[in-house]
Every structure is written in structure tokens, then in C-alpha cells.
PDB file of C-alpha atoms in Angstrom:
ATOM      1  CA  ALA A  18     -13.084 -27.478   1.718  1.00  0.00           C
ATOM      2  CA  ASP A  19     -10.526 -30.024   2.888  1.00  0.00           C
ATOM      3  CA  ALA A  20      -8.213 -27.215   3.983  1.00  0.00           C
ATOM      4  CA  VAL A  21      -8.380 -23.459   4.347  1.00  0.00           C
ATOM      5  CA  ILE A  22      -5.401 -21.079   4.082  1.00  0.00           C
ATOM      6  CA  ALA A  23      -5.543 -17.680   5.786  1.00  0.00           C
ATOM      7  CA  HIS A  24      -2.889 -15.019   5.301  1.00  0.00           C
ATOM      8  CA  CYS A  25      -2.759 -13.970   8.970  1.00  0.00           C
ATOM      9  CA  ASP A  26      -3.983 -14.892  12.433  1.00  0.00           C
ATOM     10  CA  TYR A  27      -6.690 -12.241  12.283  1.00  0.00           C
ATOM     11  CA  ALA A  28      -8.147 -13.752   9.098  1.00  0.00           C
ATOM     12  CA  ALA A  29      -7.980 -17.242  10.587  1.00  0.00           C
ATOM     13  CA  GLY A  30      -9.886 -15.928  13.593  1.00  0.00           C
ATOM     14  CA  LEU A  31     -12.619 -14.644  11.290  1.00  0.00           C
ATOM     15  CA  ALA A  32     -12.860 -18.075   9.659  1.00  0.00           C
ATOM     16  CA  ARG A  33     -13.324 -19.646  13.085  1.00  0.00           C
ATOM     17  CA  ARG A  34     -15.840 -17.080  14.299  1.00  0.00           C
ATOM     18  CA  LEU A  35     -17.936 -16.558  11.173  1.00  0.00           C
ATOM     19  CA  PHE A  36     -17.739 -19.979   9.533  1.00  0.00           C
ATOM     20  CA  PHE A  37     -16.929 -22.242  12.503  1.00  0.00           C
ATOM     21  CA  ARG A  38     -13.836 -23.465  10.685  1.00  0.00           C
ATOM     22  CA  ALA A  39     -11.720 -24.919  13.490  1.00  0.00           C
ATOM     23  CA  GLU A  40      -9.774 -27.754  11.836  1.00  0.00           C
ATOM     24  CA  ASN A  41      -7.341 -27.907   8.907  1.00  0.00           C
ATOM     25  CA  LEU A  42      -7.017 -24.130   9.008  1.00  0.00           C
ATOM     26  CA  TRP A  43      -3.536 -22.954   8.062  1.00  0.00           C
ATOM     27  CA  VAL A  44      -1.984 -19.508   8.457  1.00  0.00           C
ATOM     28  CA  ILE A  45       0.501 -18.890   5.639  1.00  0.00           C
ATOM     29  CA  PRO A  46       1.513 -15.330   4.725  1.00  0.00           C
ATOM     30  CA  HIS A  47       1.325 -13.656   1.339  1.00  0.00           C
ATOM     31  CA  GLY A  48       4.726 -13.571  -0.358  1.00  0.00           C
ATOM     32  CA  HIS A  49       6.721 -10.574  -1.581  1.00  0.00           C
ATOM     33  CA  PHE A  50       6.919  -9.019  -5.056  1.00  0.00           C
ATOM     34  CA  ILE A  51      10.649  -8.311  -5.116  1.00  0.00           C
ATOM     35  CA  ASP A  52      11.235 -10.463  -8.182  1.00  0.00           C
ATOM     36  CA  VAL A  53       8.026  -9.449  -9.956  1.00  0.00           C
ATOM     37  CA  PHE A  54       8.495  -5.737 -10.601  1.00  0.00           C
ATOM     38  CA  PRO A  55      11.611  -4.321 -12.270  1.00  0.00           C
ATOM     39  CA  ASN A  56      13.420  -1.986  -9.873  1.00  0.00           C
ATOM     40  CA  GLU A  57      16.310  -0.380 -11.675  1.00  0.00           C
ATOM     41  CA  MET A  58      15.277   3.276 -11.871  1.00  0.00           C
ATOM     42  CA  SER A  59      16.823   5.813  -9.502  1.00  0.00           C
ATOM     43  CA  ARG A  60      14.875   8.307  -7.430  1.00  0.00           C
ATOM     44  CA  GLU A  61      16.188  11.122  -9.610  1.00  0.00           C
ATOM     45  CA  GLU A  62      15.152   9.439 -12.850  1.00  0.00           C
ATOM     46  CA  SER A  63      11.746   8.501 -11.473  1.00  0.00           C
ATOM     47  CA  ARG A  64      11.056  12.041 -10.326  1.00  0.00           C
ATOM     48  CA  GLY A  65      12.253  13.391 -13.633  1.00  0.00           C
ATOM     49  CA  ARG A  66       9.782  11.172 -15.470  1.00  0.00           C
ATOM     50  CA  LEU A  67       6.931  12.443 -13.293  1.00  0.00           C
ATOM     51  CA  GLU A  68       8.168  16.076 -13.254  1.00  0.00           C
ATOM     52  CA  ILE A  69       8.456  16.063  -9.467  1.00  0.00           C
ATOM     53  CA  PRO A  70      11.005  18.428  -7.842  1.00  0.00           C
ATOM     54  CA  GLU A  71      13.858  16.712  -6.041  1.00  0.00           C
ATOM     55  CA  ALA A  72      13.170  18.687  -2.860  1.00  0.00           C
ATOM     56  CA  ALA A  73       9.486  17.702  -2.636  1.00  0.00           C
ATOM     57  CA  PHE A  74       8.241  15.280   0.012  1.00  0.00           C
ATOM     58  CA  VAL A  75       6.112  12.739  -1.846  1.00  0.00           C
ATOM     59  CA  TYR A  76       3.265  10.680  -0.419  1.00  0.00           C
ATOM     60  CA  LEU A  77       2.129   7.971  -2.837  1.00  0.00           C
ATOM     61  CA  PHE A  78      -1.097   6.048  -3.161  1.00  0.00           C
ATOM     62  CA  PHE A  79      -1.190   3.361  -5.835  1.00  0.00           C
ATOM     63  CA  GLY A  80      -3.715   0.713  -6.769  1.00  0.00           C
ATOM     64  CA  ASN A  81      -7.176   0.185  -8.171  1.00  0.00           C
ATOM     65  CA  ALA A  82      -9.554   3.087  -7.656  1.00  0.00           C
ATOM     66  CA  ARG A  83     -12.200   1.426  -5.490  1.00  0.00           C
ATOM     67  CA  THR A  84     -14.277   2.880  -2.673  1.00  0.00           C
ATOM     68  CA  TYR A  85     -12.837   0.649   0.067  1.00  0.00           C
ATOM     69  CA  LYS A  86      -9.402   2.150  -0.616  1.00  0.00           C
ATOM     70  CA  GLY A  87     -10.443   5.432   1.062  1.00  0.00           C
ATOM     71  CA  ILE A  88      -8.653   7.655  -1.468  1.00  0.00           C
ATOM     72  CA  GLU A  89     -10.990  10.603  -0.888  1.00  0.00           C
ATOM     73  CA  ARG A  90     -10.107  10.462   2.830  1.00  0.00           C
ATOM     74  CA  LEU A  91      -6.421  10.632   1.963  1.00  0.00           C
ATOM     75  CA  ILE A  92      -6.901  13.713  -0.209  1.00  0.00           C
ATOM     76  CA  GLU A  93      -8.886  15.412   2.566  1.00  0.00           C
ATOM     77  CA  ALA A  94      -6.288  14.550   5.211  1.00  0.00           C
ATOM     78  CA  PHE A  95      -3.411  15.635   2.966  1.00  0.00           C
ATOM     79  CA  ARG A  96      -5.009  19.003   2.257  1.00  0.00           C
ATOM     80  CA  LYS A  97      -5.474  19.598   5.994  1.00  0.00           C
ATOM     81  CA  VAL A  98      -1.979  18.876   7.252  1.00  0.00           C
ATOM     82  CA  ALA A  99       0.610  18.535   4.479  1.00  0.00           C
ATOM     83  CA  GLY A 100       3.443  21.037   4.315  1.00  0.00           C
ATOM     84  CA  GLY A 101       3.994  23.387   1.419  1.00  0.00           C
ATOM     85  CA  ASP A 102       6.806  21.203   0.079  1.00  0.00           C
ATOM     86  CA  ALA A 103       4.621  18.076   0.001  1.00  0.00           C
ATOM     87  CA  LEU A 104       3.013  16.369  -2.967  1.00  0.00           C
ATOM     88  CA  LEU A 105       0.413  13.617  -3.041  1.00  0.00           C
ATOM     89  CA  VAL A 106       0.821  11.321  -6.049  1.00  0.00           C
ATOM     90  CA  LEU A 107      -2.084   9.063  -6.985  1.00  0.00           C
ATOM     91  CA  MET A 108      -1.335   6.180  -9.351  1.00  0.00           C
ATOM     92  CA  MET A 109      -4.762   4.700  -9.981  1.00  0.00           C
ATOM     93  CA  ARG A 110      -6.156   2.018 -12.216  1.00  0.00           C
ATOM     94  CA  ARG A 111      -9.573   3.240 -13.257  1.00  0.00           C
ATOM     95  CA  SER A 112     -11.131   0.108 -14.790  1.00  0.00           C
ATOM     96  CA  PHE A 113     -12.938  -1.228 -11.709  1.00  0.00           C
ATOM     97  CA  ASN A 114     -14.940   1.880 -10.836  1.00  0.00           C
ATOM     98  CA  PRO A 115     -14.735   4.727 -13.377  1.00  0.00           C
ATOM     99  CA  ALA A 116     -17.305   6.814 -11.475  1.00  0.00           C
ATOM    100  CA  TYR A 117     -15.208   6.709  -8.310  1.00  0.00           C
ATOM    101  CA  THR A 118     -12.113   7.602 -10.337  1.00  0.00           C
ATOM    102  CA  GLU A 119     -13.895  10.665 -11.707  1.00  0.00           C
ATOM    103  CA  GLU A 120     -14.860  11.686  -8.162  1.00  0.00           C
ATOM    104  CA  ILE A 121     -11.225  11.423  -7.087  1.00  0.00           C
ATOM    105  CA  GLU A 122     -10.126  13.427 -10.119  1.00  0.00           C
ATOM    106  CA  ARG A 123     -12.536  16.215  -9.155  1.00  0.00           C
ATOM    107  CA  LEU A 124     -11.181  16.284  -5.608  1.00  0.00           C
ATOM    108  CA  ALA A 125      -7.588  16.244  -6.827  1.00  0.00           C
ATOM    109  CA  ALA A 126      -8.218  19.183  -9.152  1.00  0.00           C
ATOM    110  CA  GLN A 127      -8.903  21.395  -6.124  1.00  0.00           C
ATOM    111  CA  ASP A 128      -5.266  21.303  -4.973  1.00  0.00           C
ATOM    112  CA  GLY A 129      -2.261  21.681  -7.245  1.00  0.00           C
ATOM    113  CA  ARG A 130      -0.177  19.586  -4.830  1.00  0.00           C
ATOM    114  CA  VAL A 131      -2.191  16.492  -5.723  1.00  0.00           C
ATOM    115  CA  ARG A 132      -0.849  14.804  -8.846  1.00  0.00           C
ATOM    116  CA  ILE A 133      -3.051  12.117 -10.374  1.00  0.00           C
ATOM    117  CA  PHE A 134      -2.047   9.491 -12.932  1.00  0.00           C
ATOM    118  CA  THR A 135      -4.733   7.115 -14.193  1.00  0.00           C
ATOM    119  CA  SER A 136      -4.744   4.240 -16.665  1.00  0.00           C
ATOM    120  CA  SER A 137      -6.811   1.191 -17.514  1.00  0.00           C
ATOM    121  CA  PHE A 138      -3.592  -0.800 -17.094  1.00  0.00           C
ATOM    122  CA  PHE A 139      -0.143  -0.137 -15.636  1.00  0.00           C
ATOM    123  CA  SER A 140       2.609  -2.486 -16.786  1.00  0.00           C
ATOM    124  CA  ASN A 141       4.960  -4.086 -14.276  1.00  0.00           C
ATOM    125  CA  GLU A 142       7.743  -1.844 -15.587  1.00  0.00           C
ATOM    126  CA  GLU A 143       5.811   1.314 -14.662  1.00  0.00           C
ATOM    127  CA  PHE A 144       5.503   0.602 -10.954  1.00  0.00           C
ATOM    128  CA  GLN A 145       9.126   1.511 -10.272  1.00  0.00           C
ATOM    129  CA  VAL A 146       8.563   5.015 -11.657  1.00  0.00           C
ATOM    130  CA  TYR A 147       6.014   5.840  -8.989  1.00  0.00           C
ATOM    131  CA  LEU A 148       7.362   3.845  -6.062  1.00  0.00           C
ATOM    132  CA  ASN A 149      10.937   5.015  -6.449  1.00  0.00           C
ATOM    133  CA  ALA A 150       9.767   8.632  -6.701  1.00  0.00           C
ATOM    134  CA  ALA A 151       7.954   8.362  -3.355  1.00  0.00           C
ATOM    135  CA  ASP A 152       9.178   9.063   0.152  1.00  0.00           C
ATOM    136  CA  VAL A 153       6.345   7.096   1.733  1.00  0.00           C
ATOM    137  CA  VAL A 154       3.373   5.012   0.561  1.00  0.00           C
ATOM    138  CA  VAL A 155      -0.043   5.693   2.101  1.00  0.00           C
ATOM    139  CA  LEU A 156      -2.823   3.109   1.749  1.00  0.00           C
ATOM    140  CA  PRO A 157      -5.837   4.439   3.699  1.00  0.00           C
ATOM    141  CA  PHE A 158      -8.105   1.389   3.486  1.00  0.00           C
ATOM    142  CA  VAL A 159     -11.591   1.569   4.925  1.00  0.00           C
ATOM    143  CA  ASP A 160     -11.769  -2.226   5.025  1.00  0.00           C
ATOM    144  CA  VAL A 161      -9.090  -4.818   4.252  1.00  0.00           C
ATOM    145  CA  LEU A 162      -7.618  -8.201   5.127  1.00  0.00           C
ATOM    146  CA  THR A 163      -4.473  -8.928   3.103  1.00  0.00           C
ATOM    147  CA  SER A 164      -3.016  -6.098   1.021  1.00  0.00           C
ATOM    148  CA  GLY A 165      -0.911  -6.916  -2.010  1.00  0.00           C
ATOM    149  CA  SER A 166      -0.315  -3.172  -2.412  1.00  0.00           C
ATOM    150  CA  ALA A 167       1.250  -2.923   1.046  1.00  0.00           C
ATOM    151  CA  ILE A 168       3.507  -5.882   0.306  1.00  0.00           C
ATOM    152  CA  THR A 169       4.467  -4.304  -3.027  1.00  0.00           C
ATOM    153  CA  ALA A 170       5.464  -1.103  -1.213  1.00  0.00           C
ATOM    154  CA  LEU A 171       7.632  -3.101   1.203  1.00  0.00           C
ATOM    155  CA  SER A 172       9.148  -4.938  -1.766  1.00  0.00           C
ATOM    156  CA  PHE A 173      10.385  -1.579  -3.071  1.00  0.00           C
ATOM    157  CA  GLY A 174      11.731  -0.654   0.354  1.00  0.00           C
ATOM    158  CA  ARG A 175       9.201   2.110   0.872  1.00  0.00           C
ATOM    159  CA  PRO A 176       8.004   3.063   4.363  1.00  0.00           C
ATOM    160  CA  VAL A 177       4.231   2.754   4.684  1.00  0.00           C
ATOM    161  CA  ILE A 178       1.310   4.401   6.449  1.00  0.00           C
ATOM    162  CA  LEU A 179      -1.485   1.883   7.006  1.00  0.00           C
ATOM    163  CA  PRO A 180      -4.671   1.618   9.081  1.00  0.00           C
ATOM    164  CA  GLY A 181      -4.691  -0.888  11.924  1.00  0.00           C
ATOM    165  CA  LEU A 182      -7.085  -3.189  10.070  1.00  0.00           C
ATOM    166  CA  GLY A 183      -7.150  -6.852   9.066  1.00  0.00           C
ATOM    167  CA  CYS A 184      -3.754  -8.428   8.532  1.00  0.00           C
ATOM    168  CA  LEU A 185      -1.880  -5.122   8.417  1.00  0.00           C
ATOM    169  CA  PRO A 186      -0.867  -4.989  12.118  1.00  0.00           C
ATOM    170  CA  GLU A 187       0.735  -8.413  11.606  1.00  0.00           C
ATOM    171  CA  LEU A 188       2.508  -7.205   8.459  1.00  0.00           C
ATOM    172  CA  ILE A 189       4.387  -4.139   9.732  1.00  0.00           C
ATOM    173  CA  ASP A 190       5.680  -2.603  12.929  1.00  0.00           C
ATOM    174  CA  GLU A 191       6.857   0.889  13.879  1.00  0.00           C
ATOM    175  CA  THR A 192      10.321   0.332  12.402  1.00  0.00           C
ATOM    176  CA  MET A 193       8.978   0.270   8.837  1.00  0.00           C
ATOM    177  CA  GLY A 194       6.147   2.778   8.946  1.00  0.00           C
ATOM    178  CA  LEU A 195       3.081   3.810  10.887  1.00  0.00           C
ATOM    179  CA  LEU A 196      -0.188   2.137  11.782  1.00  0.00           C
ATOM    180  CA  TYR A 197      -2.979   4.566  12.597  1.00  0.00           C
ATOM    181  CA  ASP A 198      -6.337   4.107  14.298  1.00  0.00           C
ATOM    182  CA  PRO A 199      -8.916   4.005  11.481  1.00  0.00           C
ATOM    183  CA  VAL A 200     -11.784   4.662  13.897  1.00  0.00           C
ATOM    184  CA  GLY A 201     -10.571   7.605  15.934  1.00  0.00           C
ATOM    185  CA  ALA A 202     -10.722  11.091  14.449  1.00  0.00           C
ATOM    186  CA  GLY A 203      -7.524  12.473  13.000  1.00  0.00           C
ATOM    187  CA  GLY A 204      -5.516   9.262  12.907  1.00  0.00           C
ATOM    188  CA  LEU A 205      -4.549   9.542   9.253  1.00  0.00           C
ATOM    189  CA  GLU A 206      -3.742  13.244   9.540  1.00  0.00           C
ATOM    190  CA  GLU A 207      -1.476  12.601  12.531  1.00  0.00           C
ATOM    191  CA  ALA A 208       0.312   9.806  10.656  1.00  0.00           C
ATOM    192  CA  LEU A 209       0.951  12.046   7.642  1.00  0.00           C
ATOM    193  CA  VAL A 210       2.654  14.537   9.956  1.00  0.00           C
ATOM    194  CA  GLU A 211       4.449  12.019  12.174  1.00  0.00           C
ATOM    195  CA  ILE A 212       6.077  10.097   9.321  1.00  0.00           C
ATOM    196  CA  ARG A 213       8.143  13.154   8.436  1.00  0.00           C
ATOM    197  CA  LYS A 214       9.809  12.989  11.842  1.00  0.00           C
ATOM    198  CA  ARG A 215      11.043   9.452  11.250  1.00  0.00           C
ATOM    199  CA  ASP A 216      14.328   8.218   9.799  1.00  0.00           C
ATOM    200  CA  LEU A 217      12.907   7.181   6.447  1.00  0.00           C
ATOM    201  CA  GLU A 218      16.120   5.608   5.202  1.00  0.00           C
ATOM    202  CA  ALA A 219      16.129   3.255   8.182  1.00  0.00           C
ATOM    203  CA  ALA A 220      12.396   2.629   7.758  1.00  0.00           C
ATOM    204  CA  GLY A 221      12.946   1.789   4.103  1.00  0.00           C
ATOM    205  CA  ARG A 222      15.630  -0.732   4.999  1.00  0.00           C
ATOM    206  CA  ALA A 223      13.325  -2.301   7.572  1.00  0.00           C
ATOM    207  CA  ALA A 224      10.497  -2.403   5.021  1.00  0.00           C
ATOM    208  CA  PHE A 225      12.653  -4.226   2.481  1.00  0.00           C
ATOM    209  CA  ALA A 226      13.883  -6.671   5.135  1.00  0.00           C
ATOM    210  CA  ARG A 227      10.267  -7.426   6.016  1.00  0.00           C
ATOM    211  CA  ALA A 228       9.492  -8.092   2.374  1.00  0.00           C
ATOM    212  CA  ARG A 229      12.501 -10.396   2.067  1.00  0.00           C
ATOM    213  CA  ALA A 230      11.208 -12.390   5.032  1.00  0.00           C
ATOM    214  CA  LEU A 231       8.053 -13.139   3.030  1.00  0.00           C
ATOM    215  CA  ASP A 232      10.067 -15.532   0.906  1.00  0.00           C
ATOM    216  CA  TRP A 233       8.158 -17.613  -1.620  1.00  0.00           C
ATOM    217  CA  ASP A 234      10.320 -20.720  -1.192  1.00  0.00           C
ATOM    218  CA  GLY A 235       9.325 -21.090   2.443  1.00  0.00           C
ATOM    219  CA  ILE A 236       5.710 -20.201   1.650  1.00  0.00           C
ATOM    220  CA  ALA A 237       5.612 -22.743  -1.182  1.00  0.00           C
ATOM    221  CA  SER A 238       6.906 -25.463   1.129  1.00  0.00           C
ATOM    222  CA  ARG A 239       4.175 -24.733   3.642  1.00  0.00           C
ATOM    223  CA  VAL A 240       1.478 -24.689   0.944  1.00  0.00           C
ATOM    224  CA  ALA A 241       2.813 -27.997  -0.374  1.00  0.00           C
ATOM    225  CA  GLU A 242       2.354 -29.461   3.115  1.00  0.00           C
ATOM    226  CA  VAL A 243      -1.298 -28.399   3.048  1.00  0.00           C
ATOM    227  CA  TYR A 244      -1.833 -30.134  -0.286  1.00  0.00           C
TER     228      TYR A 244
END
């Protein structure tokens, strides 16, 4: 390659270490999705569509059902520590790994507080239903570099719970959510509890501001320089 683009310093470091790529290596972040997904539905309307009580505290996972997403770990952690007023909503695309989706469905069926919605395809218009119904988005990756799902959550102004893996520590800070230790025992459980002590309205504002900073015009200019 004449040039290599990494989405964060951590990824660029991997390119240097694993592939000895030291020159013409550019770090340019992944842009936001604010203008991609419609976002006109209120919290009340979204919850009404999903039949979620207004008083419930909603953790949301959304994305493709794939093993590296760690969805089974999230269900286990939720069942251990979540309060009686909490719900875990899973919005999962099942096309990539139907067997894994079926495993998650079996786990979800063991607890009535876990609501699962699956499809072979979710339209852009549907994302607002789930994201605007949520109090916080939880993406418990086992392995990851860049996460388009995390950036989508920020683009909807949703606080996030993320593992301290890959590019994610460079994406968020404590003002917009929580990073947990993916290696130590109990990190995800502690984050699920701790997030409820935070000012989620302020965290949501910080999340949206972070997304806005990932502006495509500036990113496009930097990519154009590479070319």
C-alpha cells in the first residue's frame, strides 16, 4: 500500500508492531452517523412501540449477533446485578451467525427482563426506536478495534458502557459513559451498577458532543490529503 489509514493511535501502533508499517501511516478517526439515521421519535413514542414501561431503566445492546460481541456475557452480568426495574433490550441482526443468535435467544428466555428483537435486516428508520427507548447502550466486545455501533450510540446522544479495548479508550471518556476492564473479573457487572449513579442527561449531552466532533467534513479533508 502507498498509504495506510488507522482509526486510532492504538490501531496505528498495531500496524507498526505487527506489519512494520512505519511510514505513510495516517491516523484519521471514524466519522459520526448523526445525518445517517432518522432521529425524530421521542422516548415516550419509542417505548410505546416496544411496550416498555416509562419507569423502566433500559440497557440496550444493538448490532450483528456475532461471538466477538460478547452478548452472552452481557446477559449473564445483567441477570447478576440489574435492579428489578431494569430491562435489557437486545436488537440483533441474525444473518451473520444464526446459531449464535439462537443461543442468545435461549439465554434471554430464562429472564423475563431480557427483551430480544431479531431481524435479518433493520432499516435505518428503525434504529431510533431502540436507541431513543434506551437509557444507556452496552457493547460488551470481547475483541474490537473501531466500533461503528459505539459511534452510532454517541450519534443518538446515548451514554455508553464499553470495554477498554482497541480504539474505544480514545473514543470516550468518563463524561459520556464508562470504560470497564475486560480482563478483570466483575468489570462489566460493576459498570452496569455504576452507570445508574451517573447524571445520564449530562452524559448524553457529552456523548452527542463527542459524535459532533467526529465531523465528516474535517475527516474528508484529511483523507483527501492522503490521496
